[in-house]
Amino acid sequence: MTERFSRRDFLATSSLAAAIVGAAPTVLVGSGASQEGKPAVLGGTPVARLSYSSWPVLQGEEEESLLNVLRTGRWFRSPTGSQVPQFEDEYATMCGAKFCIATSSGTASLVSALAALDIGPGDEVITTPYTFIATINSIIGHFALPMLVDVDIDSFQVDGKLADAACNGNTRCLLPVHIGGNPANMDDFLAIGKKREIPVIEDACQAHIGQWRGKKLGSVGDAGCFSFQVTKNLPSGEGGAILTSNEVLADRIYRSHNNCIGRRSGPNDYSNGLVRGLNHRMTEFQGAVLRAQIKHIEKYQAMRNENGLYLNKLLAEIPGVYPAKVYDGAENAWHLYMYRINPAEFGMSRDLFFRALRAENIPGGGGYGHGDWIEFVRRSYDTPAGRRVYPKAVLDQWAERVGALPHHHNLSINAIWMTQPVLVGPKTNMDIIADGIRRIQKNAAEIARM
Ligand SMILES: *Cc1c(COP(=O)(O)O)cnc(C)c1O
């Protein structure tokens, strides 16, 4: 007689889950099937037996730290809070920045940084179309225009050469995104910023402790914004932070995240200028979780970096497969493992490839789809206030300048992502993934005839 899954079973398995504190997410187990064998989609044995990932990983100290915060009654970061200010110090030190301002989310960190720069209606912010919607929303939230620049098809990152050409007299900020954790070409962005005297803000929401020429991402430009949302490499459920080494900017960002109120001053002290501010503060609960998690991020980054680079090498040998290139002098933070296929060279469409991957139990998703940002921005400003700031002719001209973004389109139909827990585990998992993809490609003609 088959028993239904009882509540007692549920409790038993969930306490088992709680017991594997500090364990790395198990993503794949090889089935022993040979890469020479028949692909699973054609009836062969899948190369992997198991495909799941668990994130976040509980490190063990979170429970006690959270209880301490609860019991002391200090739930608020300031003036008596201790977790958030200590986390800010720890994260700034880890990243080599002078100042860190923790926020309630990554979106809040972007909104606060742009507010500190007085970004407003009519201003243009240079960024990439290949990003999470929050990047675009942080610009629209200030009634500014995202000036979308196509990506470098090799790295999947915003193309610095095109960014320079996209600047005009209304450009007020450069907002490169290190998408997937892979560094954007910061040499290009720093040079444009310097030449045109425009601040560079890094959207490093996926790029914790990645590096550009020895500097941690987020500390390379004038400021860098981070997310600690639960899927990110340093998680606290929700949360964010801004790094900067510019004291005046740090003060303005603090105010913009704290209803205009500075660290050491009342609401009416405008000595560094008045900043539009809202409440984007982090709670002590988030700070407590982050202080436990931050102790382990370097260990995970080392593992992801070794596995990511190894997998890049393996996949680059397969016809029609192109892992996102890491620029010389850069270290990828590997929030995502990103690659693309050229369907003609690979021998099948991405849809068919997904089917074959699933049959092998190898993870892979399509990432950001072909979001039509031009339509999104048009609709966002299709309100009485929006039409006042951006009459149709202005948006038409902007849309024409943005243009067709062919590389972005290519990625939106041909990129494949694996989420970062796939890289947290033994190196043999990378061999399993590569074996599966290799045998799918070798048998592409037969699979395409299915
Ligand atoms: C996650 C993310 C954000 C927003 O962070 P939240 O914490 O979810 O608000 C912004 N930009 C990028 C690139 C992100 O990945």
XYZ file of C-alpha atoms and ligand atoms in Angstrom:
465
model
C 0.000 0.000 0.000
C 1.466 3.372 -0.917
C 1.233 5.853 1.888
C 0.452 9.470 1.183
C 3.203 11.926 2.085
C 2.286 12.601 5.704
C 2.870 15.616 7.857
C 5.308 13.562 9.910
C 7.328 12.768 6.765
C 7.278 16.414 5.883
C 8.640 17.405 9.296
C 11.291 14.709 9.066
C 12.516 15.912 5.666
C 12.396 19.586 6.588
C 14.446 19.075 9.745
C 16.862 17.052 7.647
C 17.143 20.028 5.322
C 17.853 22.311 8.267
C 20.592 19.962 9.421
C 22.703 20.393 6.289
C 23.953 23.745 7.464
C 26.846 25.060 5.407
C 26.438 22.407 2.741
C 27.116 23.385 -0.840
C 24.111 23.114 -3.133
C 24.144 19.754 -4.863
C 23.277 20.332 -8.450
C 24.312 17.334 -10.461
C 25.282 13.736 -9.968
C 26.698 11.904 -12.932
C 24.742 8.891 -14.106
C 27.835 7.211 -15.503
C 26.408 7.493 -19.018
C 29.140 7.994 -21.577
C 29.317 11.182 -23.591
C 29.669 8.935 -26.629
C 26.292 7.399 -25.887
C 22.958 8.266 -27.389
C 21.501 11.616 -26.179
C 18.684 11.207 -23.677
C 16.278 13.063 -25.933
C 16.773 10.201 -28.444
C 16.190 7.564 -25.778
C 19.684 7.251 -24.222
C 20.562 7.442 -20.511
C 20.727 11.029 -19.222
C 24.300 12.133 -18.359
C 23.074 13.516 -15.007
C 20.853 11.810 -12.497
C 19.821 14.788 -10.494
C 19.293 18.409 -11.210
C 18.331 20.735 -8.431
C 19.904 23.586 -6.610
C 19.373 24.957 -3.152
C 20.086 28.565 -2.342
C 20.518 30.369 0.015
C 22.807 28.220 2.129
C 22.254 28.577 5.862
C 25.665 29.000 7.522
C 24.478 28.442 11.088
C 25.111 31.792 12.774
C 22.041 33.433 11.299
C 19.615 32.021 13.882
C 21.465 33.319 16.930
C 22.183 36.704 15.353
C 18.554 37.164 14.380
C 17.366 36.198 17.867
C 19.808 38.677 19.370
C 18.432 41.468 17.238
C 14.894 40.472 18.182
C 15.632 40.333 21.907
C 17.642 43.543 22.180
C 14.781 45.484 20.599
C 17.290 47.285 18.365
C 15.512 46.625 15.108
C 16.460 49.897 13.461
C 19.877 50.672 12.013
C 20.358 54.001 13.701
C 21.360 55.445 16.106
C 21.626 52.361 18.334
C 21.709 49.680 15.675
C 24.830 47.625 15.411
C 24.400 45.012 12.685
C 23.912 47.295 9.672
C 26.752 49.739 10.471
C 29.108 46.819 11.118
C 28.057 45.108 7.918
C 28.652 48.371 6.033
C 32.197 48.517 7.426
C 32.865 44.875 6.608
C 31.555 45.133 3.043
C 33.384 48.426 2.343
C 36.632 46.895 3.617
C 36.153 43.702 1.635
C 35.575 45.718 -1.549
C 38.224 48.375 -0.982
C 35.779 51.290 -0.835
C 35.779 54.044 1.806
C 32.026 54.147 2.338
C 29.111 51.737 2.206
C 25.457 52.658 2.629
C 23.169 49.664 3.090
C 19.678 49.838 1.614
C 16.428 47.871 1.615
C 17.028 46.424 -1.884
C 19.190 46.636 -4.974
C 16.528 48.717 -6.668
C 16.606 51.105 -3.688
C 20.397 51.355 -4.005
C 20.104 52.369 -7.678
C 17.281 54.822 -6.941
C 19.266 56.372 -4.068
C 22.476 56.696 -6.098
C 20.664 58.359 -9.001
C 18.823 60.689 -6.588
C 22.165 61.688 -5.058
C 23.271 62.759 -8.562
C 20.069 64.829 -8.968
C 18.957 62.778 -11.977
C 15.575 64.038 -13.117
C 13.162 64.709 -15.989
C 14.882 65.178 -19.346
C 18.153 63.612 -18.193
C 19.568 60.622 -20.039
C 21.290 57.668 -18.385
C 23.433 55.372 -20.538
C 22.844 51.683 -19.833
C 22.394 48.244 -21.361
C 19.220 46.597 -22.674
C 20.547 43.229 -21.458
C 19.638 43.698 -17.808
C 17.040 43.087 -15.155
C 14.050 45.432 -15.301
C 15.121 47.143 -12.035
C 17.979 48.933 -13.825
C 15.513 50.509 -16.247
C 12.954 51.209 -13.512
C 15.490 53.062 -11.381
C 15.918 55.514 -14.279
C 12.217 55.794 -15.068
C 11.560 56.271 -11.342
C 13.376 59.603 -11.656
C 11.465 60.489 -14.831
C 14.716 60.225 -16.788
C 15.350 58.393 -20.084
C 17.370 55.176 -20.327
C 19.698 55.545 -23.295
C 20.065 51.901 -24.293
C 23.317 50.876 -25.919
C 23.812 47.511 -27.610
C 26.001 44.812 -26.073
C 29.359 43.366 -27.085
C 28.250 39.977 -28.389
C 31.420 38.304 -27.044
C 31.073 39.356 -23.383
C 27.276 40.017 -23.322
C 28.189 43.338 -21.641
C 27.244 46.864 -22.687
C 29.543 48.042 -25.499
C 31.709 50.936 -24.293
C 32.511 52.114 -27.815
C 28.819 52.512 -28.640
C 28.217 54.156 -25.248
C 30.506 57.044 -26.133
C 28.621 57.678 -29.362
C 25.280 57.595 -27.513
C 26.163 60.517 -25.232
C 24.743 63.972 -25.822
C 24.214 67.167 -23.842
C 21.468 65.524 -21.761
C 23.611 62.561 -20.664
C 23.954 62.815 -16.890
C 25.137 59.385 -15.830
C 26.815 56.242 -17.186
C 25.236 53.132 -15.681
C 27.091 50.046 -16.923
C 25.693 46.764 -15.585
C 27.953 43.781 -14.854
C 25.336 41.381 -16.078
C 25.661 37.838 -14.818
C 28.508 39.133 -12.626
C 30.755 39.369 -15.703
C 32.518 42.756 -15.637
C 31.559 45.364 -18.224
C 34.525 47.056 -19.892
C 35.262 49.617 -17.183
C 38.277 51.055 -19.041
C 35.844 52.330 -21.668
C 33.342 53.706 -19.149
C 35.951 55.398 -16.954
C 37.432 57.032 -20.062
C 34.038 58.310 -21.270
C 33.209 59.560 -17.783
C 36.488 61.411 -17.533
C 36.347 62.888 -21.035
C 32.755 64.069 -20.675
C 32.764 64.724 -16.916
C 29.851 62.374 -16.331
C 29.683 60.157 -13.208
C 29.943 56.371 -13.621
C 27.643 54.285 -11.427
C 28.087 50.516 -11.627
C 25.015 48.318 -11.408
C 26.913 45.573 -9.574
C 23.714 43.930 -8.292
C 24.935 40.596 -9.717
C 28.642 41.217 -9.280
C 29.701 40.890 -5.617
C 33.505 40.713 -5.236
C 34.117 40.319 -8.954
C 37.102 42.403 -10.096
C 38.317 44.825 -12.715
C 42.113 45.185 -12.871
C 42.492 44.212 -9.229
C 39.707 46.452 -7.937
C 36.485 44.947 -6.659
C 33.454 45.696 -8.837
C 31.330 48.487 -7.421
C 34.458 50.317 -6.275
C 35.731 51.047 -9.787
C 33.353 53.848 -10.828
C 32.133 56.796 -8.739
C 29.720 54.471 -6.934
C 28.502 50.892 -7.215
C 25.093 49.420 -6.382
C 24.471 45.928 -5.021
C 21.518 43.650 -4.342
C 21.269 41.089 -1.554
C 18.003 39.641 -2.830
C 17.824 35.969 -1.994
C 19.083 34.603 -5.330
C 22.160 36.850 -5.337
C 25.618 35.615 -4.366
C 25.414 37.435 -1.001
C 21.804 37.019 0.139
C 19.590 38.389 2.929
C 16.149 37.889 1.397
C 15.944 41.508 0.349
C 18.656 44.123 0.715
C 21.146 46.283 -1.098
C 24.139 48.579 -0.693
C 26.007 51.388 -2.379
C 29.799 51.678 -2.309
C 31.717 54.876 -2.958
C 35.039 56.400 -1.965
C 33.851 59.962 -2.581
C 32.929 61.535 0.753
C 30.590 64.191 -0.645
C 28.778 61.594 -2.750
C 28.603 59.235 0.257
C 26.935 61.959 2.292
C 24.457 62.694 -0.491
C 23.656 58.987 -0.942
C 23.156 58.604 2.813
C 20.653 61.465 2.691
C 18.901 60.170 -0.399
C 18.286 56.830 1.342
C 17.332 58.481 4.654
C 14.632 61.043 3.867
C 17.204 63.802 3.253
C 18.701 63.445 6.729
C 22.485 63.162 6.970
C 24.444 60.905 9.312
C 25.343 63.607 11.745
C 22.815 66.278 10.987
C 19.168 67.128 11.213
C 16.813 67.440 8.272
C 17.575 71.115 7.793
C 21.343 70.838 7.307
C 21.923 71.240 3.565
C 25.670 71.882 3.721
C 26.291 69.398 0.901
C 23.172 70.540 -0.926
C 19.600 69.321 -0.580
C 19.072 65.807 -1.894
C 15.716 64.343 -2.807
C 15.341 61.548 -0.303
C 13.048 58.682 0.590
C 13.325 55.908 3.171
C 15.381 53.083 1.670
C 17.079 51.963 4.903
C 18.094 48.390 5.660
C 16.757 46.747 8.818
C 18.936 45.207 11.517
C 17.469 41.789 10.658
C 18.907 41.988 7.157
C 22.218 43.213 8.590
C 22.394 40.239 10.972
C 21.889 37.719 8.166
C 24.421 39.467 5.927
C 27.099 39.479 8.655
C 26.783 35.704 8.863
C 26.715 35.252 5.081
C 29.599 37.574 4.231
C 32.076 35.307 6.013
C 31.556 32.685 3.322
C 31.345 34.671 0.103
C 35.064 34.468 -0.725
C 35.065 30.691 -0.420
C 32.079 30.400 -2.785
C 33.552 32.949 -5.218
C 36.785 30.946 -5.471
C 34.786 27.810 -6.247
C 32.558 29.544 -8.820
C 35.524 31.194 -10.500
C 37.452 27.960 -10.850
C 34.420 26.065 -12.136
C 33.229 28.887 -14.391
C 36.588 29.301 -16.128
C 36.940 25.539 -16.492
C 33.471 25.238 -18.032
C 34.231 28.166 -20.371
C 37.214 26.206 -21.669
C 35.213 23.001 -22.125
C 32.257 24.647 -23.868
C 34.387 26.811 -26.184
C 35.559 23.580 -27.862
C 32.035 22.597 -28.895
C 31.001 23.809 -32.374
C 28.451 26.615 -32.239
C 28.774 27.199 -28.460
C 30.041 30.582 -27.218
C 30.553 31.127 -23.474
C 30.368 34.816 -22.453
C 33.932 36.086 -22.701
C 35.621 37.478 -19.593
C 37.743 40.506 -20.529
C 41.479 40.422 -19.834
C 42.197 41.758 -16.358
C 38.681 40.954 -15.139
C 37.373 38.420 -12.653
C 33.781 37.329 -13.205
C 31.568 37.240 -10.080
C 29.542 34.442 -11.725
C 26.011 35.226 -10.607
C 24.983 33.471 -13.788
C 26.821 31.121 -16.066
C 25.990 32.541 -19.505
C 26.633 31.170 -22.961
C 24.958 31.361 -26.342
C 24.578 29.079 -29.290
C 24.754 29.900 -32.957
C 21.858 27.677 -34.114
C 23.245 27.249 -37.655
C 26.656 26.059 -36.389
C 25.249 24.132 -33.446
C 22.740 22.312 -35.602
C 19.456 23.076 -33.871
C 17.280 25.864 -32.486
C 17.517 26.943 -28.850
C 14.047 25.498 -28.177
C 15.129 22.084 -29.369
C 18.389 22.409 -27.428
C 16.403 23.138 -24.236
C 14.420 19.963 -24.802
C 17.603 17.944 -25.211
C 19.187 19.589 -22.139
C 16.165 18.816 -19.974
C 16.306 15.196 -21.076
C 19.958 15.048 -19.902
C 18.959 16.659 -16.535
C 21.253 19.585 -17.246
C 20.004 22.964 -16.028
C 19.598 25.835 -18.478
C 17.125 28.630 -19.099
C 16.669 31.393 -21.622
C 17.387 34.368 -19.359
C 16.068 37.769 -20.289
C 13.669 37.412 -23.175
C 13.218 39.861 -25.934
C 11.839 42.605 -23.724
C 10.810 45.513 -25.895
C 12.199 48.334 -23.781
C 11.144 50.994 -26.237
C 7.528 49.950 -25.856
C 7.995 49.681 -22.080
C 9.349 53.225 -21.773
C 6.663 54.598 -24.097
C 3.954 53.020 -21.946
C 5.581 54.155 -18.710
C 5.423 57.758 -19.896
C 1.958 57.477 -21.409
C 0.395 59.433 -18.532
C -0.522 63.117 -18.232
C 2.733 63.850 -16.360
C 4.751 61.639 -18.703
C 3.386 63.334 -21.818
C 4.213 66.729 -20.323
C 7.872 65.754 -19.859
C 8.165 63.583 -22.972
C 5.822 64.552 -25.814
C 5.514 61.889 -28.535
C 8.036 63.597 -30.817
C 10.683 63.477 -28.058
C 10.125 59.762 -27.438
C 10.135 59.085 -31.199
C 13.519 60.766 -31.494
C 14.833 58.842 -28.480
C 13.562 55.535 -29.923
C 15.282 56.286 -33.208
C 18.573 56.935 -31.411
C 18.250 53.672 -29.474
C 17.737 51.834 -32.757
C 17.502 48.105 -33.377
C 20.035 46.606 -30.841
C 20.831 43.519 -32.964
C 23.242 41.887 -30.470
C 20.718 42.254 -27.670
C 18.172 40.603 -29.914
C 20.607 37.777 -30.663
C 21.162 37.124 -26.936
C 17.485 37.261 -26.151
C 16.863 34.376 -28.558
C 20.137 32.420 -28.346
C 21.557 32.842 -24.816
C 21.429 30.118 -22.191
C 21.861 30.708 -18.477
C 22.572 28.510 -15.536
C 22.105 30.078 -12.109
C 25.123 30.384 -9.805
C 24.486 27.388 -7.483
C 25.405 25.201 -10.485
C 28.977 26.469 -10.089
C 29.029 25.735 -6.350
C 30.073 22.105 -6.231
C 32.693 19.701 -7.459
C 34.546 20.312 -10.714
C 33.238 17.005 -12.038
C 29.822 18.667 -12.330
C 31.324 20.854 -15.075
C 32.499 17.747 -16.930
C 28.993 16.293 -16.725
C 27.481 19.485 -18.145
C 30.026 19.676 -20.964
C 29.616 15.950 -21.758
C 25.874 16.397 -22.122
C 26.113 19.459 -24.341
C 28.843 17.841 -26.459
C 26.800 14.759 -27.178
C 23.711 16.795 -27.964
C 25.748 18.771 -30.496
C 27.372 15.652 -31.993
C 23.944 14.191 -32.631
C 22.361 17.488 -33.682
C 21.374 16.311 -37.127
C 19.459 13.340 -35.751
C 17.838 15.401 -32.975
C 16.799 18.104 -35.453
C 15.042 15.387 -37.531
C 12.941 14.245 -34.545
C 18.694 42.022 -8.751
C 19.056 43.170 -9.623
C 18.631 44.484 -9.360
C 17.639 44.820 -8.296
O 17.901 44.321 -7.060
P 16.678 44.000 -6.047
O 17.398 43.719 -4.780
O 15.949 42.836 -6.596
O 15.840 45.218 -5.969
C 19.095 45.492 -10.175
N 19.907 45.248 -11.210
C 20.311 44.001 -11.512
C 21.229 43.798 -12.676
C 19.878 42.932 -10.748
O 20.260 41.695 -11.071
